[in-house]
mmCIF file of C-alpha atoms and ligand atoms in Angstrom:
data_model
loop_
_atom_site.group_PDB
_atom_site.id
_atom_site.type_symbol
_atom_site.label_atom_id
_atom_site.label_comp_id
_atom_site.label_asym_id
_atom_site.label_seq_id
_atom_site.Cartn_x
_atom_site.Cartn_y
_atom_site.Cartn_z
ATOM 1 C CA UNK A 1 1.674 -65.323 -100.565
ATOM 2 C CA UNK A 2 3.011 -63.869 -97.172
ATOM 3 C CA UNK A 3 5.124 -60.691 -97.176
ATOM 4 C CA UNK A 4 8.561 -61.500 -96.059
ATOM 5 C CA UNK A 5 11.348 -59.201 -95.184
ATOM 6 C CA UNK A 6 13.967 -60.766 -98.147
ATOM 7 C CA UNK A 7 12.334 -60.599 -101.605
ATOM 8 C CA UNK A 8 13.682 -64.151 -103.923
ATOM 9 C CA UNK A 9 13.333 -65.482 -107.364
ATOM 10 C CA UNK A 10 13.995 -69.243 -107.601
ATOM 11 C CA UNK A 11 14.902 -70.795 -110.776
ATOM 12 C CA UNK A 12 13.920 -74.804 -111.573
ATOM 13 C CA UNK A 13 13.792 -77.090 -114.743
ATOM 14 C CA UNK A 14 11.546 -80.036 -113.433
ATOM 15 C CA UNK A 15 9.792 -81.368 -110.422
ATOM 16 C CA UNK A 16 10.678 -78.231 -108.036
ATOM 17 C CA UNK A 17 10.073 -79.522 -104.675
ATOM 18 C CA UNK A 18 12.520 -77.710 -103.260
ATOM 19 C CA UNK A 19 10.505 -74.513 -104.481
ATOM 20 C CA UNK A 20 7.789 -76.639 -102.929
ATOM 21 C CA UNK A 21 9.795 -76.556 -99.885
ATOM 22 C CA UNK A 22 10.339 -72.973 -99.636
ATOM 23 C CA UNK A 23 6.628 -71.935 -99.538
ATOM 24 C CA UNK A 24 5.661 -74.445 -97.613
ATOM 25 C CA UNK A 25 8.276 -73.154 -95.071
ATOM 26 C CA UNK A 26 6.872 -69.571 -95.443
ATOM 27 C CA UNK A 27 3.218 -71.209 -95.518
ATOM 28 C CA UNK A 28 3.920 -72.561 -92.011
ATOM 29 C CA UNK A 29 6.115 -69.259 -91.072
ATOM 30 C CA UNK A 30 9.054 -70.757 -90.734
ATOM 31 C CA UNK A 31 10.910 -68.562 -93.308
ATOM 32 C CA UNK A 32 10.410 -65.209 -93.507
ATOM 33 C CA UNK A 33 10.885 -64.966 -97.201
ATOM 34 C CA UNK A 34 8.871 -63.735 -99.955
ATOM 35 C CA UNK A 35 9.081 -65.496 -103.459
ATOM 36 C CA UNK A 36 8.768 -62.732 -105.860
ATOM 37 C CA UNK A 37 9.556 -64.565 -109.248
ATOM 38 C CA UNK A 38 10.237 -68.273 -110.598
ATOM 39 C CA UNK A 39 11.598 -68.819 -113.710
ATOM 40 C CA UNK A 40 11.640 -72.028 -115.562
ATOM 41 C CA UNK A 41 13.711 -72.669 -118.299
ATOM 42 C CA UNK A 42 11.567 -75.801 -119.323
ATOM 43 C CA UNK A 43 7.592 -74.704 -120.197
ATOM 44 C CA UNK A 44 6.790 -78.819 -119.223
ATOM 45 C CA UNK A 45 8.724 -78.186 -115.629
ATOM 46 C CA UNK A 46 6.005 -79.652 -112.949
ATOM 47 C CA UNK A 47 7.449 -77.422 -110.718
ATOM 48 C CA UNK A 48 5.348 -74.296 -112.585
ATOM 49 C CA UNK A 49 2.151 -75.741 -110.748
ATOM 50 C CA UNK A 50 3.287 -75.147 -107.367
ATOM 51 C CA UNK A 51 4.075 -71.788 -107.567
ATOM 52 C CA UNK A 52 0.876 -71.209 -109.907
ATOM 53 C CA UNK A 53 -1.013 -72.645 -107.177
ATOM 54 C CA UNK A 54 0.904 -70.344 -104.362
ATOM 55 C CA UNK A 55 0.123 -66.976 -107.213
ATOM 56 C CA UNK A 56 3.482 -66.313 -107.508
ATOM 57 C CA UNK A 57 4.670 -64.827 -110.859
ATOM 58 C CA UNK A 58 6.148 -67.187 -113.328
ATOM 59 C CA UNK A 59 8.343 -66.538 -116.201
ATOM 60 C CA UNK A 60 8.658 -69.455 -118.830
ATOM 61 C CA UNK A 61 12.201 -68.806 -120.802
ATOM 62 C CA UNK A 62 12.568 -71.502 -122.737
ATOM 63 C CA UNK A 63 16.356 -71.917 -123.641
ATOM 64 C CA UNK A 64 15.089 -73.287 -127.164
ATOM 65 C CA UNK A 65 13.704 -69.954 -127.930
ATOM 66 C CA UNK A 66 17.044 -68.136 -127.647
ATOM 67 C CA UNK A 67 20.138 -68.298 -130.751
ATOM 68 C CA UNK A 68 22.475 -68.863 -127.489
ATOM 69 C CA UNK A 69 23.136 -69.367 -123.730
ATOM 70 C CA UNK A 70 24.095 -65.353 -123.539
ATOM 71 C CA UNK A 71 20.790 -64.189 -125.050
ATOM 72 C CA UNK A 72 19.076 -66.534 -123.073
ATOM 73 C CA UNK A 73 20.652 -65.621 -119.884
ATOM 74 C CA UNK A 74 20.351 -61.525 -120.478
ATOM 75 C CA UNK A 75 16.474 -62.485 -121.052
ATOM 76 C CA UNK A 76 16.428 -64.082 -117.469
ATOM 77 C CA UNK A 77 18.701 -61.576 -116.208
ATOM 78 C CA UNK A 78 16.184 -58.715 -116.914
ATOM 79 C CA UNK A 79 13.163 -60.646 -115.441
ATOM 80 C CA UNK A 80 15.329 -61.353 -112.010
ATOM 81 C CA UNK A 81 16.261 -57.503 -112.236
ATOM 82 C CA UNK A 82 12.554 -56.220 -113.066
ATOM 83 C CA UNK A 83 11.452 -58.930 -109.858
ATOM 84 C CA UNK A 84 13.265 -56.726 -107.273
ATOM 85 C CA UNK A 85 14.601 -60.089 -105.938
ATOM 86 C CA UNK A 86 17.597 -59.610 -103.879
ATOM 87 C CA UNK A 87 18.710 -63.379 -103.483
ATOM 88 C CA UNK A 88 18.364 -65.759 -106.363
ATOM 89 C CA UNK A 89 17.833 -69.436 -105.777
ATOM 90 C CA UNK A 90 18.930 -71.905 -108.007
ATOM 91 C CA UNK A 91 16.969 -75.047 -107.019
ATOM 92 C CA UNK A 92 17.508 -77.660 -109.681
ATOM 93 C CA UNK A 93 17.863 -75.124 -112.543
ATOM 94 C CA UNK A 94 19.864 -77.359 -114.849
ATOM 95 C CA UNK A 95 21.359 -75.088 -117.090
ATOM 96 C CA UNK A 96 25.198 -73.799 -117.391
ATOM 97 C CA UNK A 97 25.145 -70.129 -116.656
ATOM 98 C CA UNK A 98 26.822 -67.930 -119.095
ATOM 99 C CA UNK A 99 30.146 -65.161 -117.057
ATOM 100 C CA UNK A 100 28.018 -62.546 -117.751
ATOM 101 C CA UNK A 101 25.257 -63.729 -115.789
ATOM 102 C CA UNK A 102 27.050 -64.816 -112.926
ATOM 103 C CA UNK A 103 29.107 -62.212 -112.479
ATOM 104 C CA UNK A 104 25.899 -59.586 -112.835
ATOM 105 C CA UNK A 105 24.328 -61.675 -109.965
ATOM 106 C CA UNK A 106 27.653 -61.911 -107.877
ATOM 107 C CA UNK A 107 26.799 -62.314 -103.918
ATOM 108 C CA UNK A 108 23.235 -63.153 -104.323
ATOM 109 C CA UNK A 109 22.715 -66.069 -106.338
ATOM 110 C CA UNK A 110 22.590 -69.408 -104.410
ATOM 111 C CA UNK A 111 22.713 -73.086 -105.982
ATOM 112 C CA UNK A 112 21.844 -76.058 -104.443
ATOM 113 C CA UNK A 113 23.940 -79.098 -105.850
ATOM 114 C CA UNK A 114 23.268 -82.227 -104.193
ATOM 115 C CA UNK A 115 27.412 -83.834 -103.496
ATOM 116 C CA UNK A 116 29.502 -82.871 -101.050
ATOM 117 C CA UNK A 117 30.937 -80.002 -103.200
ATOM 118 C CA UNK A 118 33.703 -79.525 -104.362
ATOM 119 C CA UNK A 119 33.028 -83.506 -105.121
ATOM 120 C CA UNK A 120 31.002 -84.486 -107.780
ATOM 121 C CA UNK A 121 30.623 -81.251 -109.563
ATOM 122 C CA UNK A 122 27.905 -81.237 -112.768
ATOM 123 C CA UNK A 123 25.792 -84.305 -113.411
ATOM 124 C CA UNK A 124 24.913 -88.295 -112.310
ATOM 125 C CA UNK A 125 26.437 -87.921 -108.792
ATOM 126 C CA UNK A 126 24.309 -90.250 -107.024
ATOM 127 C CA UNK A 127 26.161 -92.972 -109.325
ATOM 128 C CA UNK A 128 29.545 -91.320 -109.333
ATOM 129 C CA UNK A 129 29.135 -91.609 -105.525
ATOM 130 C CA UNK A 130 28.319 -95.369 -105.698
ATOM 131 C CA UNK A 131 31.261 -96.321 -108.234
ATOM 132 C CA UNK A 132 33.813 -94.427 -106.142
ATOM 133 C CA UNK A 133 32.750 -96.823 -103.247
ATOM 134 C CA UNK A 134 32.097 -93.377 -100.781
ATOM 135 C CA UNK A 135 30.643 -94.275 -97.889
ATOM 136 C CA UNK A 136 28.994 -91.028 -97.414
ATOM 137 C CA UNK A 137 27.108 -88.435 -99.899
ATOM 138 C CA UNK A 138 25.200 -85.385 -99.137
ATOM 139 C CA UNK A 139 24.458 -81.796 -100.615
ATOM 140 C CA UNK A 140 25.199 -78.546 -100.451
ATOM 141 C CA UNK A 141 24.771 -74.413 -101.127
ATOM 142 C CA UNK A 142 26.920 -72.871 -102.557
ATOM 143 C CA UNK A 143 27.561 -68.926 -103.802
ATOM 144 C CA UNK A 144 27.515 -69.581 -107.914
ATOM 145 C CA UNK A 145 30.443 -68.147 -109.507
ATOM 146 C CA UNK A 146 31.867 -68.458 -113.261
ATOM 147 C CA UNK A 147 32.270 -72.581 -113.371
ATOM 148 C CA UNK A 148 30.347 -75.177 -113.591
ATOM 149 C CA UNK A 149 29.103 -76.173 -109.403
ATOM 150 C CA UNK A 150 31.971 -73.638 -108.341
ATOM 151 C CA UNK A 151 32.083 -71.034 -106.009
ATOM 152 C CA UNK A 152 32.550 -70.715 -102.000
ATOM 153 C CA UNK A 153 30.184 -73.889 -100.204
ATOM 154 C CA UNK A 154 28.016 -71.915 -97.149
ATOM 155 C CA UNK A 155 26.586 -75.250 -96.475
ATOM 156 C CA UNK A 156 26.279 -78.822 -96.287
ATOM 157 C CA UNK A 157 24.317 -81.891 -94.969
ATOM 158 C CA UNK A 158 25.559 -85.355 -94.952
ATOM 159 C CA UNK A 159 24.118 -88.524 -95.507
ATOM 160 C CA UNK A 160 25.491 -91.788 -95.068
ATOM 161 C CA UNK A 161 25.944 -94.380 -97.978
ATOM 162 C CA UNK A 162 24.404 -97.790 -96.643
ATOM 163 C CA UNK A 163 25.238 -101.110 -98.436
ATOM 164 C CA UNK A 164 22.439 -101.984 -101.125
ATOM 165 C CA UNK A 165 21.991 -98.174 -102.240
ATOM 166 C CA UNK A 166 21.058 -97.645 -105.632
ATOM 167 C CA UNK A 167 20.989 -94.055 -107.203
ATOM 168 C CA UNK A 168 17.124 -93.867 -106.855
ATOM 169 C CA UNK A 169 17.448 -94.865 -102.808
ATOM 170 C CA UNK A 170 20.185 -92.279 -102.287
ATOM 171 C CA UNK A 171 18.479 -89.358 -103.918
ATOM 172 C CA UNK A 172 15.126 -90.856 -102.434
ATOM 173 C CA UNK A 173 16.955 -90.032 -99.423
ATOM 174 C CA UNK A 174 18.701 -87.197 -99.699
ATOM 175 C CA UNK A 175 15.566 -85.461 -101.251
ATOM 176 C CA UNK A 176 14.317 -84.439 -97.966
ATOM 177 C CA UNK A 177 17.673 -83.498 -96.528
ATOM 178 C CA UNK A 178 17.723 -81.241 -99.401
ATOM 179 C CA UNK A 179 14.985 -79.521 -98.336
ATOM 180 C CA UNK A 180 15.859 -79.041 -94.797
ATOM 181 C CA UNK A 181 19.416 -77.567 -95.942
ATOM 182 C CA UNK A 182 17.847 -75.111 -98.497
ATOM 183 C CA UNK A 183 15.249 -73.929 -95.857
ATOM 184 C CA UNK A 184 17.881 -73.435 -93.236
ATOM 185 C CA UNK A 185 20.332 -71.900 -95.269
ATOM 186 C CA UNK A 186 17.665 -69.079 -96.744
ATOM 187 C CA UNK A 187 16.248 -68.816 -93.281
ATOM 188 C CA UNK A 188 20.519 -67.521 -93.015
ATOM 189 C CA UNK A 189 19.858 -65.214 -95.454
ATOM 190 C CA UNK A 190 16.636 -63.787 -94.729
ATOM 191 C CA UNK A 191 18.087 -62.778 -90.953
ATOM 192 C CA UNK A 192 20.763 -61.055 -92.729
ATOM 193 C CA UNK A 193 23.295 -63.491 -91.296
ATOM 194 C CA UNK A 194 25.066 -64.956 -94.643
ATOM 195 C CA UNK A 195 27.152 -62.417 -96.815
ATOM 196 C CA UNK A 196 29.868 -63.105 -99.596
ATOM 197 C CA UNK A 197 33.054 -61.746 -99.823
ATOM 198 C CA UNK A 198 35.972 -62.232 -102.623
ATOM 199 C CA UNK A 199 35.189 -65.511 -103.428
ATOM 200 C CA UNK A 200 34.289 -66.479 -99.627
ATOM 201 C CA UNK A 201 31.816 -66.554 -97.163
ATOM 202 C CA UNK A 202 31.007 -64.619 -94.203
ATOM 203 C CA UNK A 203 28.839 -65.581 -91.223
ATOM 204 C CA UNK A 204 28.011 -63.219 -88.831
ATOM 205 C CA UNK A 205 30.633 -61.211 -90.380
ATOM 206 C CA UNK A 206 33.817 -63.738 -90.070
ATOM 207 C CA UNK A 207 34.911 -66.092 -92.872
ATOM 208 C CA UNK A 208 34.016 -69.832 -92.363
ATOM 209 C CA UNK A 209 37.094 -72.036 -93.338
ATOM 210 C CA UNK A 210 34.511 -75.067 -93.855
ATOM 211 C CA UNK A 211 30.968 -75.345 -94.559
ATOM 212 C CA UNK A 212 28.118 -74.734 -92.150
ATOM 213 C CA UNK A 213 26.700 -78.523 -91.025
ATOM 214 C CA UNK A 214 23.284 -78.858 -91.021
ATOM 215 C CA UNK A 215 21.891 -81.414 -87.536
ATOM 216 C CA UNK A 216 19.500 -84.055 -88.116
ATOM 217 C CA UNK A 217 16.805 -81.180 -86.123
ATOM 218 C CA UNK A 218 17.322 -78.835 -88.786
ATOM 219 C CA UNK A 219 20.100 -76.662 -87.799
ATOM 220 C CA UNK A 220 23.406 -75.678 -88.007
ATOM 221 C CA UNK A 221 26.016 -76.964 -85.782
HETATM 222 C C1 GAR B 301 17.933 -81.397 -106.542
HETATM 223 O O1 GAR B 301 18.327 -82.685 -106.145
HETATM 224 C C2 GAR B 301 19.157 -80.509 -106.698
HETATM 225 O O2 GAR B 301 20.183 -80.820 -105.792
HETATM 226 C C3 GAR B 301 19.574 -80.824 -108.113
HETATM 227 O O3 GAR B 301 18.381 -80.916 -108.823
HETATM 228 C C4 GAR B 301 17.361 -81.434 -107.960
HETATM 229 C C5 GAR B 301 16.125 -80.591 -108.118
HETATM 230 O O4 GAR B 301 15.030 -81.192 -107.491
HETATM 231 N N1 GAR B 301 20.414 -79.802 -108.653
HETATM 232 C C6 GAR B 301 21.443 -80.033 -109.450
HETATM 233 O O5 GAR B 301 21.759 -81.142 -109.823
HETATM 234 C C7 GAR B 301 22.218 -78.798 -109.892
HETATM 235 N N2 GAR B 301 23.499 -79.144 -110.394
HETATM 236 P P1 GAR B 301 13.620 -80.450 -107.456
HETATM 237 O O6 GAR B 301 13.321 -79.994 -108.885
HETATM 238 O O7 GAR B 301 12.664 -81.492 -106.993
HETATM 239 O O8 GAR B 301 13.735 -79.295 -106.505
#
């Protein structure tokens, strides 16, 4: 794996192609980031394989293994700390995250959550979308604080709801929208250009009152 300036663990429970995404993007040198850890909280998680394949360290922690979410979390805790990872990805880890652990990880732990936060927090919101009669969806990154999908939104892509969709054709959609939004928004972080501040967001050192907008090319407007 390529050297990058910003050392990152990303956490995932299943298919992982946003983890996919990421070292494809620093395969291709298009993000100068360099995956240090990935932690899985599911030893079945098909996401394991790809960064197996890319040798990057993986840490199975199955949540079964621990008496509760607190133990569980310190054990993940310590393998993020022992990483040296200074941004932590959340990229379809499905797992509630105990105080502790978001609080120890305050400022540099990222989730991706694919609504238009603060919409739609927690689970099924392709069909939550569809029975509220939306005519748009999307996703977005946000800074994870105590809460369930909480915590200031950096950024967001949106997608338009067309007449027909299903759940499957939205997040068939979205998917790859996904990916562009997670790549962009590290690519923030690995220039040093994202920080967090009491419960908001800086970029380039000034607050943004509303989420960064990812363009269909990829970048922010
Ligand atoms: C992504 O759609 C992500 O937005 C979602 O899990 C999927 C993971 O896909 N995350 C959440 O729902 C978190 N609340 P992947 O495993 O293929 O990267």
């Amino acid at each position: 794996m390529k050297q990058g300036f910003l050392k990152a663990a990303v956490l995932i429970s299943g298919t992982g192609s946003n983890l996919k995404a990421l070292i494809d993007a620093i395969g291709t040198t298009r993000l100068d980031l360099n995956i240090v850890q990935v932690v899985s909280n599911r030893a079945e998680a098909a996401g394991i394989a790809h960064a197996t394949t890319a040798a990057i360290p993986v840490s199975v922690i199955s949540h079964a293994d621990f008496p509760d979410r607190q133990s569980h979390d310190a054990a993940v805790a310590k393998v993020l700390e022992q990483s040296g990872a200074e941004l932590i990805i959340l990229a379809g880890y499905m797992r509630i995250l105990s105080e502790d652990f978001t609080r120890h990880f305050s400022g540099r732990m990222i989730n991706l959550h694919p609504s238009l936060l603060p919409l739609y927090k927690g689970l099924d919101t392709y069909n939550r979308v569809l029975e509220s009669g939306d005519n748009e969806t999307g996703a977005s990154i946000h800074f994870v604080t105590a809460g369930l999908d909480s915590g200031p939104v950096i950024a967001q892509v949106k997608l338009p709801v067309l007449p027909g969709d299903d759940a499957d054709s939205l997040k068939a959609r979205l998917g790859p929208l996904e990916h562009k939004l997670l790549i962009a928004t590290v690519d923030l972080f690995c220039k040093r250009e994202i920080t967090y501040r009491q419960d908001a967001v800086l970029f380039l050192g000034e607050i943004i009152k509303q989420p960064l907008q990812l363009k269909p090319d990829g970048r922010f407007i």
